[in-house]
CSV table of C-alpha atoms and ligand atoms in Angstrom, one decimal:
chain,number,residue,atom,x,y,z
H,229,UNK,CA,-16.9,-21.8,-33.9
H,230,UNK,CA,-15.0,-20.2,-36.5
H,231,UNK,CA,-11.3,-19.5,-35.3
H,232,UNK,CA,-10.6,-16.9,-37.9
H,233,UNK,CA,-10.0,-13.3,-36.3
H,234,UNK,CA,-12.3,-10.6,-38.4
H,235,UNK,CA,-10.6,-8.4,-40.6
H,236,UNK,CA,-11.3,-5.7,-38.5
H,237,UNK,CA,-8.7,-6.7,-36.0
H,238,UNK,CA,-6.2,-7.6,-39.3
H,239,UNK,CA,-6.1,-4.7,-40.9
H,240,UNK,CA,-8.4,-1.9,-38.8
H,241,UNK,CA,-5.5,-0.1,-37.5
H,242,UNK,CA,-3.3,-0.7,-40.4
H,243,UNK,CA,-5.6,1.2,-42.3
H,244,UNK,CA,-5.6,4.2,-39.8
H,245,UNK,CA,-1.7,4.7,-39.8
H,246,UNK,CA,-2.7,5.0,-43.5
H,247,UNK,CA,-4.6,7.7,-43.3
H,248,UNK,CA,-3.2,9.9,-40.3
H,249,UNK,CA,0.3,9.3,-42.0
H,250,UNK,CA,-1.1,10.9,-45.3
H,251,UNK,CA,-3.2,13.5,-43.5
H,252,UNK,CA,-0.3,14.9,-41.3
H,253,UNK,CA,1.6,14.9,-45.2
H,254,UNK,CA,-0.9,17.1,-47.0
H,255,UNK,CA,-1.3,18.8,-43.6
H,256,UNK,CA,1.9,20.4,-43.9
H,257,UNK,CA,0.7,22.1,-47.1
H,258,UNK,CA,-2.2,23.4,-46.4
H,259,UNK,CA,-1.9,27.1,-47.5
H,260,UNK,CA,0.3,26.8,-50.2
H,261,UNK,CA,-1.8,27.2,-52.7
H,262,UNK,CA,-0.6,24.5,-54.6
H,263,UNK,CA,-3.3,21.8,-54.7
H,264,UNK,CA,-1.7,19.1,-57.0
H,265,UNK,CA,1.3,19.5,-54.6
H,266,UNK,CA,-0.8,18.6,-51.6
H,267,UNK,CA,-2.6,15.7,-53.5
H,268,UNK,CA,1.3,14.1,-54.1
H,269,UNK,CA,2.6,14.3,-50.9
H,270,UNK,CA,-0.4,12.3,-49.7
H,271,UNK,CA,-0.4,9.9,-52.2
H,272,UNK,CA,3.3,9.0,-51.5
H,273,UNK,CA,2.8,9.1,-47.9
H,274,UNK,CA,-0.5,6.9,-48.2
H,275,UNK,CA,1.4,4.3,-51.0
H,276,UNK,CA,4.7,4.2,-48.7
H,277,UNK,CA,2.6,3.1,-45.6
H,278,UNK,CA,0.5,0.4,-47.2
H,279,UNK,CA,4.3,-1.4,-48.3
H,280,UNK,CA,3.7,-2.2,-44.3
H,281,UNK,CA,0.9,-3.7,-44.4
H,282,UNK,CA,0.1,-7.5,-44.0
H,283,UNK,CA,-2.5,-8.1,-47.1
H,284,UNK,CA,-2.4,-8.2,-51.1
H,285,UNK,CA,-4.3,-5.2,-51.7
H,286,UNK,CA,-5.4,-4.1,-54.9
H,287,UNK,CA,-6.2,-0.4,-56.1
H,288,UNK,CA,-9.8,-0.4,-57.5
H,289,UNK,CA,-10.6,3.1,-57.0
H,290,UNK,CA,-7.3,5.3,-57.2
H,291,UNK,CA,-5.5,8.2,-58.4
H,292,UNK,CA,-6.2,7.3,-62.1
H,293,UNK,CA,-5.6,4.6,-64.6
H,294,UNK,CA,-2.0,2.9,-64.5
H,295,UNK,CA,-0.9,5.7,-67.2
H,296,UNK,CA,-1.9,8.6,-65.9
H,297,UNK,CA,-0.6,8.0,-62.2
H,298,UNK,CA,2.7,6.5,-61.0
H,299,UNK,CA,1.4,5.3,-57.6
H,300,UNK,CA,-2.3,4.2,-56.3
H,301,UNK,CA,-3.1,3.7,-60.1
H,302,UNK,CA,-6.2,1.6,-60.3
H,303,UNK,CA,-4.8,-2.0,-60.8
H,304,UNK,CA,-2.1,-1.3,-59.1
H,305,UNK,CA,-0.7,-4.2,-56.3
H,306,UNK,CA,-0.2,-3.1,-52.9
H,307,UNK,CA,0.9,-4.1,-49.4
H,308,UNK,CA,3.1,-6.7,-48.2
H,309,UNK,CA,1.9,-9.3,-50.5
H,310,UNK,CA,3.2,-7.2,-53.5
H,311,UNK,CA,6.5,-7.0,-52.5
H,312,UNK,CA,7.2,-10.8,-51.1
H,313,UNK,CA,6.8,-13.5,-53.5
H,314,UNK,CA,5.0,-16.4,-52.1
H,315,UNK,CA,4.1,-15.1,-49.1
H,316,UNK,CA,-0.2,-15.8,-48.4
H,317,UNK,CA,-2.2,-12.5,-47.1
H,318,UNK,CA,-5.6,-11.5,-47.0
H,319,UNK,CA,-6.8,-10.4,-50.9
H,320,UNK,CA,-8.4,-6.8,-50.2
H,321,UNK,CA,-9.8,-4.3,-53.1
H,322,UNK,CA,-9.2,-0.7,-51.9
H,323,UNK,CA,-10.9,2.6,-52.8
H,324,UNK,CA,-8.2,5.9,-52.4
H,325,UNK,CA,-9.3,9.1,-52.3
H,326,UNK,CA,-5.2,10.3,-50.4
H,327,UNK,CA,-6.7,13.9,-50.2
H,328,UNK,CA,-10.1,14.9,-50.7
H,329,UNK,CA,-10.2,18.2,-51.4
H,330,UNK,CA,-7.1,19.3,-52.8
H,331,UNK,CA,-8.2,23.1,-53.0
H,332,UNK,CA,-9.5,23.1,-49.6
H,333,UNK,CA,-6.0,21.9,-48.1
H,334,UNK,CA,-4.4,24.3,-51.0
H,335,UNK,CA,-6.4,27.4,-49.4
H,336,UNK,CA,-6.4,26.1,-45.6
H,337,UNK,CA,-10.6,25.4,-45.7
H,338,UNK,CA,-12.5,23.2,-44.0
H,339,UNK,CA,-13.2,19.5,-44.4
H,340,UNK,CA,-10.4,18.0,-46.5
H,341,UNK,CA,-9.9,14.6,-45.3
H,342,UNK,CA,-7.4,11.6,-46.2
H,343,UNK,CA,-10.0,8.6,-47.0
H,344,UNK,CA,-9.8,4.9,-48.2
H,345,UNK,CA,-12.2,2.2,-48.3
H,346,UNK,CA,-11.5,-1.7,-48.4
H,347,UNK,CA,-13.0,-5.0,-48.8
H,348,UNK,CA,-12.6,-8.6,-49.3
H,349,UNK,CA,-12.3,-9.0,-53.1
H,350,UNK,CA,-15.4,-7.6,-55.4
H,351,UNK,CA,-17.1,-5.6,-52.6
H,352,UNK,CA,-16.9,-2.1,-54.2
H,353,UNK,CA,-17.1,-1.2,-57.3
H,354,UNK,CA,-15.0,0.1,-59.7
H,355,UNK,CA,-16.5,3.2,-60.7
H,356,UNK,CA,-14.6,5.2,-63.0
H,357,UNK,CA,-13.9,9.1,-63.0
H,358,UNK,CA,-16.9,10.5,-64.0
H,359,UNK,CA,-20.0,12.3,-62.7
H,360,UNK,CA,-22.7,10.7,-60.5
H,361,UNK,CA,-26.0,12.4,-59.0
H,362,UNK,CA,-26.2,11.7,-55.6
H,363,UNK,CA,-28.5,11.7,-52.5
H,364,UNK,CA,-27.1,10.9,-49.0
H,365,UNK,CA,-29.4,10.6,-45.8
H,366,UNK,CA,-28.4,9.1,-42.8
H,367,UNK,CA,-30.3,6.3,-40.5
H,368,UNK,CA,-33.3,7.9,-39.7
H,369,UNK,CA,-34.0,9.1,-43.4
H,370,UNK,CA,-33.1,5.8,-45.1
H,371,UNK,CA,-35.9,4.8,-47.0
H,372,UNK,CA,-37.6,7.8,-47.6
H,373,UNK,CA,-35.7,9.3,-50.1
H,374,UNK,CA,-36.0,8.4,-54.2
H,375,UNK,CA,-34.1,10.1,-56.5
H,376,UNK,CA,-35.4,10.9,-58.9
H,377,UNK,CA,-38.6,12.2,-57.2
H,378,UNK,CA,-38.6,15.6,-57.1
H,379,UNK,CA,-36.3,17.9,-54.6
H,380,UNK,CA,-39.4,19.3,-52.7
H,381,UNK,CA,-40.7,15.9,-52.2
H,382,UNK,CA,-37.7,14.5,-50.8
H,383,UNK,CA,-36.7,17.5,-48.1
H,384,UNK,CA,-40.4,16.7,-47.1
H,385,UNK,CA,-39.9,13.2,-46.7
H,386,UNK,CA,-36.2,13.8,-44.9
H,387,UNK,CA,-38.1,16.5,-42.6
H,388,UNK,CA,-41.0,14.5,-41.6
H,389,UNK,CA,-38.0,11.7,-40.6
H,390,UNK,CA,-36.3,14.1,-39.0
H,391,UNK,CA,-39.3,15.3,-37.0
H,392,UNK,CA,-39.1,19.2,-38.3
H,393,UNK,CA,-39.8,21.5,-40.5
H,394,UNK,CA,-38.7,21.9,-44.1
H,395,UNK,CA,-37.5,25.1,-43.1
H,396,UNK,CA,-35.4,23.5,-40.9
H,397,UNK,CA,-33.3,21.5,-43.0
H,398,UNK,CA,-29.4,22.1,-44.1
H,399,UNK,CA,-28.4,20.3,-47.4
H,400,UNK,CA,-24.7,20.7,-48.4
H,401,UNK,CA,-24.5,21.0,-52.7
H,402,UNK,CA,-21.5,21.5,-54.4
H,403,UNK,CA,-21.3,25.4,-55.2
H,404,UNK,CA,-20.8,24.6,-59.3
H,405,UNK,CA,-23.1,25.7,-62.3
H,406,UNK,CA,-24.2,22.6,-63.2
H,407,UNK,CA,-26.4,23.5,-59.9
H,408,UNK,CA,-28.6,26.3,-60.7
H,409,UNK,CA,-31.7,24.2,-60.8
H,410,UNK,CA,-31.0,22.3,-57.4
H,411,UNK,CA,-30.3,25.2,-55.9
H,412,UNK,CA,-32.9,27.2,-56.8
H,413,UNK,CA,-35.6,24.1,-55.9
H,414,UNK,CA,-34.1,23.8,-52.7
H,415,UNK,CA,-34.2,27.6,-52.2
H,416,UNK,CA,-38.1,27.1,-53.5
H,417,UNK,CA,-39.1,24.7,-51.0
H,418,UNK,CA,-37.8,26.6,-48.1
H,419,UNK,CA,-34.8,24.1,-47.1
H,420,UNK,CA,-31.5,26.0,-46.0
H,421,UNK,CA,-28.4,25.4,-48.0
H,422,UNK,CA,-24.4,25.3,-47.4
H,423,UNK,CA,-23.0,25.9,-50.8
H,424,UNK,CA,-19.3,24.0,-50.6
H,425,UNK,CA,-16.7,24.6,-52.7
H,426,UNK,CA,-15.4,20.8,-53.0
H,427,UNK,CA,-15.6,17.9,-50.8
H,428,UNK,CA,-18.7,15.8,-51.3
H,429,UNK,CA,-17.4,12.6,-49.6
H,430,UNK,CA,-17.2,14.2,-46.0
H,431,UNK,CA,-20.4,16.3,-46.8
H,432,UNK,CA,-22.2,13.0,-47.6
H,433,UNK,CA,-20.8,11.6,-44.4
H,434,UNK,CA,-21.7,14.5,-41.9
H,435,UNK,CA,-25.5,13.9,-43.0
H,436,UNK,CA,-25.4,10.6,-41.9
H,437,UNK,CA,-24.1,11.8,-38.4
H,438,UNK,CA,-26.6,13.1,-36.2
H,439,UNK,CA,-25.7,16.1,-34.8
H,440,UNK,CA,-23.1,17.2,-37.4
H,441,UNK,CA,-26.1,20.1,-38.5
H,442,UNK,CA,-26.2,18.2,-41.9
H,443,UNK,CA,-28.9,16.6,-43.3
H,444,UNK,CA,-28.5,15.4,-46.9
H,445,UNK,CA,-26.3,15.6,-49.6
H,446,UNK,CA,-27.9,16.6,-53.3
H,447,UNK,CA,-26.2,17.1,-56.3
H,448,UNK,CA,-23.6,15.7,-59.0
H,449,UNK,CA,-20.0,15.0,-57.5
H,450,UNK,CA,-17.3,12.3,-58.6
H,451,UNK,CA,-18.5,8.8,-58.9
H,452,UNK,CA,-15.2,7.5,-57.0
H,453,UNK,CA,-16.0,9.6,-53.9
H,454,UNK,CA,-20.0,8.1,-54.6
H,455,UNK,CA,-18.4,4.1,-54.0
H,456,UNK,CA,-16.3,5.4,-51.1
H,457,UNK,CA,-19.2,7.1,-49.4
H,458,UNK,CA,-21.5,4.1,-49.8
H,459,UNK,CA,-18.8,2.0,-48.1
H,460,UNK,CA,-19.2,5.0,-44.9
H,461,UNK,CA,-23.2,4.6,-45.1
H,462,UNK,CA,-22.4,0.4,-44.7
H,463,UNK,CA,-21.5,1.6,-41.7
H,464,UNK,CA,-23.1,4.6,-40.5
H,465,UNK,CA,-26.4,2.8,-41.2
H,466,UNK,CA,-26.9,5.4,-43.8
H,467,UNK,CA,-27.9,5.6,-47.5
H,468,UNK,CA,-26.5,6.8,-50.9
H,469,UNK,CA,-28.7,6.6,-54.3
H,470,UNK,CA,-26.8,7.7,-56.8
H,471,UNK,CA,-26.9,7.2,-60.7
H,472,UNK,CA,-23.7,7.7,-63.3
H,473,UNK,CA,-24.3,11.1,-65.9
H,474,UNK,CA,-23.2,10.6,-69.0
H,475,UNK,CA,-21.0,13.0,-71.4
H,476,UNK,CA,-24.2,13.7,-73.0
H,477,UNK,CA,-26.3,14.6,-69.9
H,478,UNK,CA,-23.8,16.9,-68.5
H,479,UNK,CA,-25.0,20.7,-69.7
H,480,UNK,CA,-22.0,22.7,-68.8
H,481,UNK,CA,-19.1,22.5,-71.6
H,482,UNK,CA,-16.6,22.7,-68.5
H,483,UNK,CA,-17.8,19.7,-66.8
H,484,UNK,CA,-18.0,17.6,-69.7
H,485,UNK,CA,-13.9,18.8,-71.0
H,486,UNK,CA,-13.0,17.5,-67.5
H,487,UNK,CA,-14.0,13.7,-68.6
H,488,UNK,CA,-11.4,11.4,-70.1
H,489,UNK,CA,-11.9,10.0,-73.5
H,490,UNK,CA,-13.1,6.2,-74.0
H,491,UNK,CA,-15.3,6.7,-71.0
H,492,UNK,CA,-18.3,4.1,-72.4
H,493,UNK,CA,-15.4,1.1,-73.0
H,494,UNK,CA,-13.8,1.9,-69.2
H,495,UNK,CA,-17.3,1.5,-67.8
H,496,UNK,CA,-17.7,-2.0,-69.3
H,497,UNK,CA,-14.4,-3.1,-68.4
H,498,UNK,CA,-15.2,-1.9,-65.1
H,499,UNK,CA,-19.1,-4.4,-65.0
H,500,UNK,CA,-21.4,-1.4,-65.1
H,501,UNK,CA,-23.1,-2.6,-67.6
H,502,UNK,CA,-26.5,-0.6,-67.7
H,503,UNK,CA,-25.3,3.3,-66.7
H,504,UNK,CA,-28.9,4.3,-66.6
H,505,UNK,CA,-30.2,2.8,-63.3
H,506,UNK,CA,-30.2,3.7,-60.4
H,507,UNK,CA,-27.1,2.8,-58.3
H,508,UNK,CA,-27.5,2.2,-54.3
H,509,UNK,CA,-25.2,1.6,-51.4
H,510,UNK,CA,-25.3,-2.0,-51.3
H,511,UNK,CA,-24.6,-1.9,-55.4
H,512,UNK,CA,-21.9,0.9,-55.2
H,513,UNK,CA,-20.2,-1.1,-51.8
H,514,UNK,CA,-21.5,-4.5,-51.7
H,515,UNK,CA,-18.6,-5.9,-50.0
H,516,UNK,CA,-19.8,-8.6,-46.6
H,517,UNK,CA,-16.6,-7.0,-44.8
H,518,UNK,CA,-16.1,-3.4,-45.1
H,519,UNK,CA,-13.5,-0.9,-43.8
H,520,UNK,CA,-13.4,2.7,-44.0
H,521,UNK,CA,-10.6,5.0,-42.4
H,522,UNK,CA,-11.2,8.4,-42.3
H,523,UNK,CA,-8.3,11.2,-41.1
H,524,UNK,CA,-9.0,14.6,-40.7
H,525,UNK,CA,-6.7,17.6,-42.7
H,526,UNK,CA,-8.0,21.0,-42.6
H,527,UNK,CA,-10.5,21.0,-39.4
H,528,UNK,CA,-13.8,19.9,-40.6
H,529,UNK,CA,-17.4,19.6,-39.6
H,530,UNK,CA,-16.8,16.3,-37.9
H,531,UNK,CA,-13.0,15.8,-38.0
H,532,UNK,CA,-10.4,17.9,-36.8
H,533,UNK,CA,-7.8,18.9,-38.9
H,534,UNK,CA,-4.1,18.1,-38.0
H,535,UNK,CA,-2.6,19.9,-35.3
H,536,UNK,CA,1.2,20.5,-35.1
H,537,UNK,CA,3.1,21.5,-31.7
H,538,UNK,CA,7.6,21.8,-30.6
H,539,UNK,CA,6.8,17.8,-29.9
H,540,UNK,CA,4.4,15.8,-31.8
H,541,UNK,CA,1.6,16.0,-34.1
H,542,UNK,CA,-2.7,15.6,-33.0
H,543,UNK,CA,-4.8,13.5,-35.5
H,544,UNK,CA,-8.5,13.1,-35.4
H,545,UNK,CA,-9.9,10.2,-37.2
H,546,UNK,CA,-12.9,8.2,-37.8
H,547,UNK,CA,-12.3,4.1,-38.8
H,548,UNK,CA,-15.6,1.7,-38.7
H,549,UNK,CA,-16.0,-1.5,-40.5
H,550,UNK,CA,-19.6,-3.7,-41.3
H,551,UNK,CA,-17.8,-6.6,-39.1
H,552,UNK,CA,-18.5,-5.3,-35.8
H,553,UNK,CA,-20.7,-2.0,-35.1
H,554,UNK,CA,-18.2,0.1,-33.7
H,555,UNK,CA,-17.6,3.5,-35.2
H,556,UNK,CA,-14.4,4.7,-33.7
H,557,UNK,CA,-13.9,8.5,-33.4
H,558,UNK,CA,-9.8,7.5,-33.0
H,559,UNK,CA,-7.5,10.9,-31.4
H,560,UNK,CA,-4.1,10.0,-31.6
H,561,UNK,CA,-1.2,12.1,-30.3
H,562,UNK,CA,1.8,11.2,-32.6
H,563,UNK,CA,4.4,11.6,-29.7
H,564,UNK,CA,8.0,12.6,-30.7
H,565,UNK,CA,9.7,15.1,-28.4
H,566,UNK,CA,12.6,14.2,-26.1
H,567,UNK,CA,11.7,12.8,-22.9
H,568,UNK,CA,10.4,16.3,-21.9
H,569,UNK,CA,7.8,15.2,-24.0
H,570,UNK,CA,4.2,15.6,-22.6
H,571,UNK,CA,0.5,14.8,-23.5
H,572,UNK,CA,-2.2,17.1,-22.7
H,573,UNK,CA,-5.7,16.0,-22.3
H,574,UNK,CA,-7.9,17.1,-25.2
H,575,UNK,CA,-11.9,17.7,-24.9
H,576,UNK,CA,-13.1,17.0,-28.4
F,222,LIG,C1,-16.3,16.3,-57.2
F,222,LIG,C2,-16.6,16.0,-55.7
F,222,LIG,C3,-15.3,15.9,-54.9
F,222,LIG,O1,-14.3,17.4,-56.5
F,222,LIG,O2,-15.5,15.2,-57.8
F,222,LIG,C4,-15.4,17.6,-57.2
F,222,LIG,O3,-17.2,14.7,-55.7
F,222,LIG,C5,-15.1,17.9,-58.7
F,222,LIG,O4,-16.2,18.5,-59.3
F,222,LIG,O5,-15.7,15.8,-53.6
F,222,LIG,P1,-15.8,19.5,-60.4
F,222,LIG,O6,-15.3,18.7,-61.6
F,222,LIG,O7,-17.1,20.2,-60.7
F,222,LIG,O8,-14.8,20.4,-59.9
F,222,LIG,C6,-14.5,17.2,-55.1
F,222,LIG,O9,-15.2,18.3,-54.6
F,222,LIG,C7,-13.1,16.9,-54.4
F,222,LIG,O10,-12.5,18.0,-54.1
C-alpha cells in the first residue's frame, strides 16, 4: 500500500486560506466602483499567501503574461519552493482567476468569487486570453449535450435529463452583444433566461449544482475561466464543451480590440495546436489530481459573500478535489476580537 498522503490532505486547505484571504481583500472594496482596484488587492493578497505554501507552484493560467502583470503572471514561480533553494515540494500548475468579476465586486453585485485551480504538472491547460464558446451541464445532463447542435435541440435534451419541460429551464448567458442570436434561440424555444452581467465561471458552476435554479451555461466567455471551470466539473461530476473563437469569428469590433496581438503564436506555445475542435473537460483539465478552491465575495447564487462584524470576518467557500469525492461547502469564522470574542451559529 502506497504510503504517500493525497495531495488533498497537502495542499487542500492551503489552497482555501488562499482564497478566503483574497476574498475578504477584494471584499473590502466592493462598492467602490473601482474594479481594477479590487482585482489588485486580491491578487496581492492571493500571491502573498501562496509564499506559505509547501509546493513549487507554477502560474499557468494567471493575471496575464509575465509583462503585462507583476504578480500571478503566467510562468511565474510560486510557493515555498520559489523562495528556498534546494528545498523538494510537490510540483503543482495553478489556474488564478484572484477575482472574478471585478465589476460585480466594483458595484456590490452578486456572484464575484476568488477562484484557483491546481494540479500535478500538465493537468490543465494553458489557455490563453481569448474567447471560447461554452456549454456547462451538470451530472444528470452530461452526455446529452453537443455543441454545436443547435440551441433548441440541446435545452430539449437538458430538459428531458432533467425530467421537465423546456419551459422550465433557466440558462445563465452573458448579457453582451455578441449574444443576440443565443438569446433570441433560447427566447424561441421557450427556455427562461438570466442575462448576467459578468461571471461565467460561477454561473457554469451553479448549473452543475442541483438545486442552485441553474441549468446550463451557453455562450462565449474567457477561455481562462473555461480551463478553470472544467477543473470544478472534474469534480462536480459535470461537463464543459467548449471550443476557442478566433479574432476572425468574433462579429463585434469591441470584442475583437479586447484581444492581445500575436494571439496564433501564444496558442502554439501554449500546445493547442488545432483551435478548431472541440475542446472538453477532460482536454481543458486533464490533470489525475485536481484541486479547486472556491471563496465567496459579493453573496452569490451558491456562495455567500464576505461578511464583516466589531470581531471577525464570515467566509463561505467551496474546495473539492478528483482525489477523494468530497465537495466541501467550508464556513469559516475568521476570529479576531479580544477575548469577548464570540461565535454565533450560522444556518446556511
Ligand atoms: C468573460 C467571462 C468572465 O468577463 O471573460 C467576461 O468569461 C469578459 O467578457 O466571467 P467581455 O470581454 O465581453 O467583457 C467575465 O465575465 C469576468 O468578469
Amino acid at each position: 500500500m502506497s504510503t504517500q498522503r493525497p495531495m488533498e490532505h497537502d495542499l487542500l486547505l492551503d489552497f482555501l486560506r488562499v482564497v478566503e484571504a483574497a476574498a475578504i481583500a477584494a471584499a473590502r472594496t466592493m462598492g467602490q466602483g473601482d474594479r481594477k482596484y479590487s482585482d489588485h488587492v486580491a491578487v496581492e493578497k492571493m500571491r502573498s499567501v501562496m509564499e506559505s505554501i509547501p509546493m513549487t507552484g507554477t502560474i499557468v493560467i494567471g493575471e496575464g503574461e509575465r509583462d503585462e502583470a507583476p504578480m500571478l503572471y503566467i510562468g511565474e514561480r510560486v510557493g515555498r519552493g520559489a523562495l528556498e533553494a534546494g528545498a523538494s515540494f510537490p510540483e503543482v500548475d495553478i489556474a488564478v482567476d484572484p477575482l472574478e468579476g471585478t465589476n460585480l465586486c466594483a458595484t456590490g453585485a452578486p456572484n464575484a468569487i476568488a477562484v484557483l485551480a491546481a494540479a500535478e504538472r500538465g493537468g490543465l491547460l494553458h489557455a490563453p486570453d481569448m474567447y471560447m464558446n461554452k456549454i456547462v451541464v451538470g451530472p444528470s445532463v452530461k452526455g446529452a449535450v453537443d455543441i454545436d447542435a443547435p440551441v433548441k435541440d440541446n435545452l430539449k435534451a437538458i430538459a428531458r435529463r432533467l425530467n421537465r419541460d423546456v419551459t422550465d429551464l433557466t440558462i445563465i448567458v452573458l448579457d453582451r452583444p455578441r449574444h443576440e442570436r443565443l438569446v433570441s434561440e433560447i427566447r424561441q424555444a421557450g427556455a427562461r433566461i438570466r442575462l448576467i452581467t459578468d461571471g461565467d465561471l460561477s454561473a457554469g458552476i451553479s448549473a452543475a449544482v442541483a438545486g442552485s435554479g441553474v441549468h446550463a451555461l451557453m455562450g462565449i466567455g474567457g477561455a481562462p475561466e473555461g480551463v478553470i471551470t472544467a477543473a470544478a466539473m472534474r469534480c462536480l461530476n459535470g461537463e464543459i464543451q467548449s471550443r476557442f473563437v478566433l479574432r476572425e469569428q468574433l462579429e463585434q469590433p469591441e470584442d475583437r480590440e479586447k484581444l492581445p496581438d500575436g494571439l496564433a503564436d501564444r496558442m502554439k506555445r501554449m500546445g493547442i495546436s488545432d483551435p478548431t475542435r472541440v475542446y472538453d473537460t477532460n482536454e481543458l483539465a486533464p490533470g489525475r489530481k485536481i484541486i479547486f478552491a472556491a471563496c465567496g465575495v459579493t453573496d452569490g447564487t451558491i456562495l455567500r459573500g464576505v461578511r464583516f462584524f466589531g470581531t471577525g470576518k464570515r467566509t463561505q467557500s467551496l474546495i473539492m478535489t478528483t482525489e477523494t469525492r468530497h465537495v466541501r461547502f467550508v464556513d469559516t469564522v475568521h476570529v479576531e476580537g479580544g477575548p469577548d470574542t464570540f461565535v454565533r451559529f450560522d444556518r446556511f
